mmCIF file with all atom_site columns, C-alpha atoms in Angstrom:
data_model
loop_
_atom_site.group_PDB
_atom_site.id
_atom_site.type_symbol
_atom_site.label_atom_id
_atom_site.label_alt_id
_atom_site.label_comp_id
_atom_site.label_asym_id
_atom_site.label_entity_id
_atom_site.label_seq_id
_atom_site.pdbx_PDB_ins_code
_atom_site.Cartn_x
_atom_site.Cartn_y
_atom_site.Cartn_z
_atom_site.occupancy
_atom_site.B_iso_or_equiv
_atom_site.pdbx_formal_charge
_atom_site.auth_seq_id
_atom_site.auth_comp_id
_atom_site.auth_asym_id
_atom_site.auth_atom_id
_atom_site.pdbx_PDB_model_num
ATOM 1   C CA . MET A 1 1   ? -33.417 -34.131 45.842 1.00 0.00 ? 1   MET A CA 1
ATOM 2   C CA . TYR A 1 2   ? -36.918 -35.555 46.144 1.00 0.00 ? 2   TYR A CA 1
ATOM 3   C CA . LYS A 1 3   ? -37.878 -32.869 48.688 1.00 0.00 ? 3   LYS A CA 1
ATOM 4   C CA . LEU A 1 4   ? -36.559 -30.130 46.422 1.00 0.00 ? 4   LEU A CA 1
ATOM 5   C CA . LEU A 1 5   ? -38.639 -31.402 43.508 1.00 0.00 ? 5   LEU A CA 1
ATOM 6   C CA . MET A 1 6   ? -41.724 -31.599 45.739 1.00 0.00 ? 6   MET A CA 1
ATOM 7   C CA . VAL A 1 7   ? -41.249 -27.998 46.916 1.00 0.00 ? 7   VAL A CA 1
ATOM 8   C CA . ILE A 1 8   ? -40.787 -26.759 43.338 1.00 0.00 ? 8   ILE A CA 1
ATOM 9   C CA . GLY A 1 9   ? -43.869 -28.703 42.247 1.00 0.00 ? 9   GLY A CA 1
ATOM 10  C CA . LEU A 1 10  ? -45.990 -27.300 45.074 1.00 0.00 ? 10  LEU A CA 1
ATOM 11  C CA . LEU A 1 11  ? -44.827 -23.741 44.355 1.00 0.00 ? 11  LEU A CA 1
ATOM 12  C CA . THR A 1 12  ? -45.616 -24.107 40.677 1.00 0.00 ? 12  THR A CA 1
ATOM 13  C CA . PHE A 1 13  ? -49.047 -25.528 41.452 1.00 0.00 ? 13  PHE A CA 1
ATOM 14  C CA . SER A 1 14  ? -49.881 -22.842 44.000 1.00 0.00 ? 14  SER A CA 1
ATOM 15  C CA . ILE A 1 15  ? -48.808 -19.998 41.698 1.00 0.00 ? 15  ILE A CA 1
ATOM 16  C CA . SER A 1 16  ? -50.752 -21.366 38.738 1.00 0.00 ? 16  SER A CA 1
ATOM 17  C CA . SER A 1 17  ? -53.861 -22.099 40.805 1.00 0.00 ? 17  SER A CA 1
ATOM 18  C CA . PHE A 1 18  ? -54.075 -18.517 42.128 1.00 0.00 ? 18  PHE A CA 1
ATOM 19  C CA . SER A 1 19  ? -53.473 -16.758 38.824 1.00 0.00 ? 19  SER A CA 1
ATOM 20  C CA . GLN A 1 20  ? -56.457 -15.495 36.895 1.00 0.00 ? 20  GLN A CA 1
ATOM 21  C CA . LYS A 1 21  ? -57.402 -17.297 33.724 1.00 0.00 ? 21  LYS A CA 1
ATOM 22  C CA . VAL A 1 22  ? -58.305 -14.766 31.036 1.00 0.00 ? 22  VAL A CA 1
ATOM 23  C CA . LYS A 1 23  ? -59.741 -15.738 27.668 1.00 0.00 ? 23  LYS A CA 1
ATOM 24  C CA . ILE A 1 24  ? -60.924 -13.430 24.906 1.00 0.00 ? 24  ILE A CA 1
ATOM 25  C CA . LYS A 1 25  ? -63.292 -14.904 22.356 1.00 0.00 ? 25  LYS A CA 1
ATOM 26  C CA . ASP A 1 26  ? -65.775 -13.130 20.078 1.00 0.00 ? 26  ASP A CA 1
ATOM 27  C CA . GLU A 1 27  ? -64.841 -9.769  21.675 1.00 0.00 ? 27  GLU A CA 1
ATOM 28  C CA . ILE A 1 28  ? -65.858 -10.952 25.175 1.00 0.00 ? 28  ILE A CA 1
ATOM 29  C CA . ALA A 1 29  ? -63.209 -11.259 27.880 1.00 0.00 ? 29  ALA A CA 1
ATOM 30  C CA . THR A 1 30  ? -63.863 -13.932 30.482 1.00 0.00 ? 30  THR A CA 1
ATOM 31  C CA . VAL A 1 31  ? -61.959 -14.079 33.753 1.00 0.00 ? 31  VAL A CA 1
ATOM 32  C CA . ASP A 1 32  ? -61.966 -17.480 35.439 1.00 0.00 ? 32  ASP A CA 1
ATOM 33  C CA . GLY A 1 33  ? -64.906 -18.495 33.233 1.00 0.00 ? 33  GLY A CA 1
ATOM 34  C CA . THR A 1 34  ? -67.045 -15.430 34.006 1.00 0.00 ? 34  THR A CA 1
ATOM 35  C CA . PRO A 1 35  ? -67.817 -12.986 31.162 1.00 0.00 ? 35  PRO A CA 1
ATOM 36  C CA . THR A 1 36  ? -66.413 -9.645  32.309 1.00 0.00 ? 36  THR A CA 1
ATOM 37  C CA . LEU A 1 37  ? -65.761 -7.079  29.556 1.00 0.00 ? 37  LEU A CA 1
ATOM 38  C CA . LYS A 1 38  ? -66.212 -6.305  25.881 1.00 0.00 ? 38  LYS A CA 1
ATOM 39  C CA . VAL A 1 39  ? -62.777 -5.969  24.248 1.00 0.00 ? 39  VAL A CA 1
ATOM 40  C CA . VAL A 1 40  ? -62.799 -4.825  20.617 1.00 0.00 ? 40  VAL A CA 1
ATOM 41  C CA . THR A 1 41  ? -59.755 -4.415  18.365 1.00 0.00 ? 41  THR A CA 1
ATOM 42  C CA . ALA A 1 42  ? -60.378 -2.270  15.275 1.00 0.00 ? 42  ALA A CA 1
ATOM 43  C CA . SER A 1 43  ? -58.304 -4.558  13.020 1.00 0.00 ? 43  SER A CA 1
ATOM 44  C CA . ALA A 1 44  ? -55.472 -7.035  13.227 1.00 0.00 ? 44  ALA A CA 1
ATOM 45  C CA . PHE A 1 45  ? -52.953 -4.313  12.383 1.00 0.00 ? 45  PHE A CA 1
ATOM 46  C CA . ASP A 1 46  ? -54.424 -1.532  14.518 1.00 0.00 ? 46  ASP A CA 1
ATOM 47  C CA . ASN A 1 47  ? -52.793 -0.432  17.749 1.00 0.00 ? 47  ASN A CA 1
ATOM 48  C CA . THR A 1 48  ? -56.031 0.501   19.522 1.00 0.00 ? 48  THR A CA 1
ATOM 49  C CA . ILE A 1 49  ? -58.535 -1.392  21.639 1.00 0.00 ? 49  ILE A CA 1
ATOM 50  C CA . THR A 1 50  ? -61.900 -0.263  22.974 1.00 0.00 ? 50  THR A CA 1
ATOM 51  C CA . ILE A 1 51  ? -63.176 -1.676  26.240 1.00 0.00 ? 51  ILE A CA 1
ATOM 52  C CA . SER A 1 52  ? -66.572 -1.456  27.884 1.00 0.00 ? 52  SER A CA 1
ATOM 53  C CA . GLY A 1 53  ? -68.794 -3.238  30.371 1.00 0.00 ? 53  GLY A CA 1
ATOM 54  C CA . LEU A 1 54  ? -70.907 -6.076  29.040 1.00 0.00 ? 54  LEU A CA 1
ATOM 55  C CA . ASN A 1 55  ? -74.128 -4.046  29.266 1.00 0.00 ? 55  ASN A CA 1
ATOM 56  C CA . SER A 1 56  ? -72.657 -0.720  28.152 1.00 0.00 ? 56  SER A CA 1
ATOM 57  C CA . THR A 1 57  ? -73.895 0.818   24.917 1.00 0.00 ? 57  THR A CA 1
ATOM 58  C CA . GLN A 1 58  ? -70.795 3.000   24.425 1.00 0.00 ? 58  GLN A CA 1
ATOM 59  C CA . ASP A 1 59  ? -67.028 2.628   24.504 1.00 0.00 ? 59  ASP A CA 1
ATOM 60  C CA . GLU A 1 60  ? -65.698 3.453   27.976 1.00 0.00 ? 60  GLU A CA 1
ATOM 61  C CA . ILE A 1 61  ? -61.947 2.900   27.695 1.00 0.00 ? 61  ILE A CA 1
ATOM 62  C CA . PHE A 1 62  ? -59.880 3.606   24.596 1.00 0.00 ? 62  PHE A CA 1
ATOM 63  C CA . ALA A 1 63  ? -56.454 1.930   24.853 1.00 0.00 ? 63  ALA A CA 1
ATOM 64  C CA . THR A 1 64  ? -53.691 2.964   22.445 1.00 0.00 ? 64  THR A CA 1
ATOM 65  C CA . TYR A 1 65  ? -50.384 1.107   22.177 1.00 0.00 ? 65  TYR A CA 1
ATOM 66  C CA . LEU A 1 66  ? -47.584 3.651   21.760 1.00 0.00 ? 66  LEU A CA 1
ATOM 67  C CA . ASP A 1 67  ? -43.788 3.557   21.528 1.00 0.00 ? 67  ASP A CA 1
ATOM 68  C CA . TYR A 1 68  ? -40.696 5.604   20.802 1.00 0.00 ? 68  TYR A CA 1
ATOM 69  C CA . GLU A 1 69  ? -37.020 4.858   20.384 1.00 0.00 ? 69  GLU A CA 1
ATOM 70  C CA . ASP A 1 70  ? -34.651 5.899   23.170 1.00 0.00 ? 70  ASP A CA 1
ATOM 71  C CA . PRO A 1 71  ? -30.912 5.354   22.543 1.00 0.00 ? 71  PRO A CA 1
ATOM 72  C CA . ASN A 1 72  ? -30.422 5.045   26.323 1.00 0.00 ? 72  ASN A CA 1
ATOM 73  C CA . LYS A 1 73  ? -32.657 1.931   26.364 1.00 0.00 ? 73  LYS A CA 1
ATOM 74  C CA . VAL A 1 74  ? -30.688 -0.062  23.760 1.00 0.00 ? 74  VAL A CA 1
ATOM 75  C CA . SER A 1 75  ? -29.701 -3.478  25.102 1.00 0.00 ? 75  SER A CA 1
ATOM 76  C CA . ALA A 1 76  ? -29.223 -7.036  23.899 1.00 0.00 ? 76  ALA A CA 1
ATOM 77  C CA . SER A 1 77  ? -32.904 -7.767  24.543 1.00 0.00 ? 77  SER A CA 1
ATOM 78  C CA . ASN A 1 78  ? -34.031 -4.405  23.124 1.00 0.00 ? 78  ASN A CA 1
ATOM 79  C CA . PRO A 1 79  ? -31.695 -3.617  20.196 1.00 0.00 ? 79  PRO A CA 1
ATOM 80  C CA . GLU A 1 80  ? -33.903 -0.797  18.880 1.00 0.00 ? 80  GLU A CA 1
ATOM 81  C CA . GLY A 1 81  ? -34.216 0.863   22.303 1.00 0.00 ? 81  GLY A CA 1
ATOM 82  C CA . LYS A 1 82  ? -38.020 0.864   22.109 1.00 0.00 ? 82  LYS A CA 1
ATOM 83  C CA . VAL A 1 83  ? -40.012 2.215   25.028 1.00 0.00 ? 83  VAL A CA 1
ATOM 84  C CA . ARG A 1 84  ? -43.549 0.807   24.854 1.00 0.00 ? 84  ARG A CA 1
ATOM 85  C CA . TRP A 1 85  ? -46.633 1.703   26.834 1.00 0.00 ? 85  TRP A CA 1
ATOM 86  C CA . ILE A 1 86  ? -50.431 1.853   26.713 1.00 0.00 ? 86  ILE A CA 1
ATOM 87  C CA . GLU A 1 87  ? -52.349 5.107   26.989 1.00 0.00 ? 87  GLU A CA 1
ATOM 88  C CA . LEU A 1 88  ? -55.710 4.505   28.663 1.00 0.00 ? 88  LEU A CA 1
ATOM 89  C CA . ASN A 1 89  ? -58.269 7.167   27.811 1.00 0.00 ? 89  ASN A CA 1
ATOM 90  C CA . PHE A 1 90  ? -61.373 6.880   30.004 1.00 0.00 ? 90  PHE A CA 1
ATOM 91  C CA . LEU A 1 91  ? -63.882 8.339   27.559 1.00 0.00 ? 91  LEU A CA 1
ATOM 92  C CA . THR A 1 92  ? -66.914 8.664   29.826 1.00 0.00 ? 92  THR A CA 1
ATOM 93  C CA . ILE A 1 93  ? -64.922 10.260  32.662 1.00 0.00 ? 93  ILE A CA 1
ATOM 94  C CA . GLY A 1 94  ? -62.532 12.444  30.644 1.00 0.00 ? 94  GLY A CA 1
ATOM 95  C CA . VAL A 1 95  ? -59.211 11.373  32.199 1.00 0.00 ? 95  VAL A CA 1
ATOM 96  C CA . LYS A 1 96  ? -56.143 9.486   30.934 1.00 0.00 ? 96  LYS A CA 1
ATOM 97  C CA . CYS A 1 97  ? -53.152 7.587   32.249 1.00 0.00 ? 97  CYS A CA 1
ATOM 98  C CA . GLU A 1 98  ? -50.293 5.482   30.895 1.00 0.00 ? 98  GLU A CA 1
ATOM 99  C CA . ILE A 1 99  ? -49.272 1.979   31.938 1.00 0.00 ? 99  ILE A CA 1
ATOM 100 C CA . SER A 1 100 ? -46.558 -0.437  30.855 1.00 0.00 ? 100 SER A CA 1
ATOM 101 C CA . SER A 1 101 ? -47.237 -2.263  27.625 1.00 0.00 ? 101 SER A CA 1
ATOM 102 C CA . GLN A 1 102 ? -48.872 -5.685  27.853 1.00 0.00 ? 102 GLN A CA 1
ATOM 103 C CA . GLY A 1 103 ? -51.095 -7.854  25.711 1.00 0.00 ? 103 GLY A CA 1
ATOM 104 C CA . LYS A 1 104 ? -54.894 -7.783  25.685 1.00 0.00 ? 104 LYS A CA 1
ATOM 105 C CA . LYS A 1 105 ? -55.140 -10.451 28.363 1.00 0.00 ? 105 LYS A CA 1
ATOM 106 C CA . GLY A 1 106 ? -52.679 -8.565  30.556 1.00 0.00 ? 106 GLY A CA 1
ATOM 107 C CA . LEU A 1 107 ? -54.702 -5.384  30.058 1.00 0.00 ? 107 LEU A CA 1
ATOM 108 C CA . VAL A 1 108 ? -57.880 -7.190  31.130 1.00 0.00 ? 108 VAL A CA 1
ATOM 109 C CA . LYS A 1 109 ? -56.060 -8.479  34.233 1.00 0.00 ? 109 LYS A CA 1
ATOM 110 C CA . PHE A 1 110 ? -54.891 -4.924  34.988 1.00 0.00 ? 110 PHE A CA 1
ATOM 111 C CA . ILE A 1 111 ? -58.478 -3.652  34.761 1.00 0.00 ? 111 ILE A CA 1
ATOM 112 C CA . VAL A 1 112 ? -59.820 -6.457  36.962 1.00 0.00 ? 112 VAL A CA 1
ATOM 113 C CA . ASN A 1 113 ? -57.031 -6.238  39.557 1.00 0.00 ? 113 ASN A CA 1
ATOM 114 C CA . ASN A 1 114 ? -57.499 -2.466  39.898 1.00 0.00 ? 114 ASN A CA 1
ATOM 115 C CA . LYS A 1 115 ? -61.281 -2.908  40.186 1.00 0.00 ? 115 LYS A CA 1
ATOM 116 C CA . LEU A 1 116 ? -61.989 -0.420  37.406 1.00 0.00 ? 116 LEU A CA 1
ATOM 117 C CA . TYR A 1 117 ? -65.333 -2.143  36.879 1.00 0.00 ? 117 TYR A CA 1
ATOM 118 C CA . VAL A 1 118 ? -67.572 -2.821  39.871 1.00 0.00 ? 118 VAL A CA 1
ATOM 119 C CA . ASP A 1 119 ? -70.692 -4.881  39.174 1.00 0.00 ? 119 ASP A CA 1
ATOM 120 C CA . GLY A 1 120 ? -70.129 -4.383  35.437 1.00 0.00 ? 120 GLY A CA 1
ATOM 121 C CA . VAL A 1 121 ? -70.028 -0.567  35.660 1.00 0.00 ? 121 VAL A CA 1
ATOM 122 C CA . LEU A 1 122 ? -66.936 1.624   35.244 1.00 0.00 ? 122 LEU A CA 1
ATOM 123 C CA . ASN A 1 123 ? -66.101 2.924   38.736 1.00 0.00 ? 123 ASN A CA 1
ATOM 124 C CA . GLU A 1 124 ? -65.025 6.575   38.581 1.00 0.00 ? 124 GLU A CA 1
ATOM 125 C CA . GLU A 1 125 ? -63.425 6.548   42.037 1.00 0.00 ? 125 GLU A CA 1
ATOM 126 C CA . ASN A 1 126 ? -61.201 3.560   41.225 1.00 0.00 ? 126 ASN A CA 1
ATOM 127 C CA . VAL A 1 127 ? -60.351 5.051   37.821 1.00 0.00 ? 127 VAL A CA 1
ATOM 128 C CA . ASN A 1 128 ? -59.210 8.267   39.510 1.00 0.00 ? 128 ASN A CA 1
ATOM 129 C CA . VAL A 1 129 ? -57.000 6.251   41.887 1.00 0.00 ? 129 VAL A CA 1
ATOM 130 C CA . VAL A 1 130 ? -55.329 4.538   38.912 1.00 0.00 ? 130 VAL A CA 1
ATOM 131 C CA . VAL A 1 131 ? -54.912 7.874   37.092 1.00 0.00 ? 131 VAL A CA 1
ATOM 132 C CA . GLN A 1 132 ? -53.261 9.388   40.182 1.00 0.00 ? 132 GLN A CA 1
ATOM 133 C CA . LYS A 1 133 ? -51.091 6.304   40.687 1.00 0.00 ? 133 LYS A CA 1
ATOM 134 C CA . TYR A 1 134 ? -49.778 5.935   37.125 1.00 0.00 ? 134 TYR A CA 1
ATOM 135 C CA . GLY A 1 135 ? -50.141 9.422   35.612 1.00 0.00 ? 135 GLY A CA 1
ATOM 136 C CA . MET A 1 136 ? -48.573 10.189  32.240 1.00 0.00 ? 136 MET A CA 1
ATOM 137 C CA . ARG A 1 137 ? -45.041 9.074   33.119 1.00 0.00 ? 137 ARG A CA 1
ATOM 138 C CA . PHE A 1 138 ? -44.081 7.731   29.699 1.00 0.00 ? 138 PHE A CA 1
ATOM 139 C CA . SER A 1 139 ? -45.007 10.926  27.866 1.00 0.00 ? 139 SER A CA 1
ATOM 140 C CA . GLU A 1 140 ? -43.397 13.046  30.574 1.00 0.00 ? 140 GLU A CA 1
ATOM 141 C CA . ASN A 1 141 ? -40.135 11.067  30.483 1.00 0.00 ? 141 ASN A CA 1
ATOM 142 C CA . ARG A 1 142 ? -39.936 10.954  26.699 1.00 0.00 ? 142 ARG A CA 1
ATOM 143 C CA . PRO A 1 143 ? -36.862 12.698  25.297 1.00 0.00 ? 143 PRO A CA 1
ATOM 144 C CA . ASN A 1 144 ? -37.818 16.213  24.159 1.00 0.00 ? 144 ASN A CA 1
ATOM 145 C CA . ALA A 1 145 ? -41.204 15.860  25.875 1.00 0.00 ? 145 ALA A CA 1
ATOM 146 C CA . GLY A 1 146 ? -43.099 19.090  25.590 1.00 0.00 ? 146 GLY A CA 1
ATOM 147 C CA . VAL A 1 147 ? -40.370 20.775  23.516 1.00 0.00 ? 147 VAL A CA 1
ATOM 148 C CA . THR A 1 148 ? -41.381 22.263  20.201 1.00 0.00 ? 148 THR A CA 1
ATOM 149 C CA . VAL A 1 149 ? -38.634 22.619  17.611 1.00 0.00 ? 149 VAL A CA 1
ATOM 150 C CA . ILE A 1 150 ? -39.152 25.471  15.170 1.00 0.00 ? 150 ILE A CA 1
ATOM 151 C CA . ILE A 1 151 ? -37.049 25.390  12.012 1.00 0.00 ? 151 ILE A CA 1
ATOM 152 C CA . ASN A 1 152 ? -36.831 28.653  10.116 1.00 0.00 ? 152 ASN A CA 1
ATOM 153 C CA . ASN A 1 153 ? -35.653 28.497  6.557  1.00 0.00 ? 153 ASN A CA 1
#
């Protein structure tokens, strides 16, 4: 029993010591104590976030939280059947992609882990890799995606 508790304790310690510590204060995201990005939410009730490098004078990433209801996704943990995702619009490059929904800290981790910023500058090559990898799968898989319904009276 003692050995089992020691193994669980060591695993917990090793997982927590390797995870990134993200804090967002005064619109500055720090990762492991190092200021990394500017993260600005329009208002407390808005579903958009703008992200840029610390030295950037313009918004570089516009993140929009989106959702729709899908009756096929109804479950005990999701009674409304909501499908949630984030659309990332890379403003200075002119490309977009969609990723699974996560909080601001999770979004910062996603950006850091995918090396979207290299030396504080948005890296177009890495952005294009992410765009190719994730695409627009939520919009494409949405029921009635791309179908226009015309009602004639």
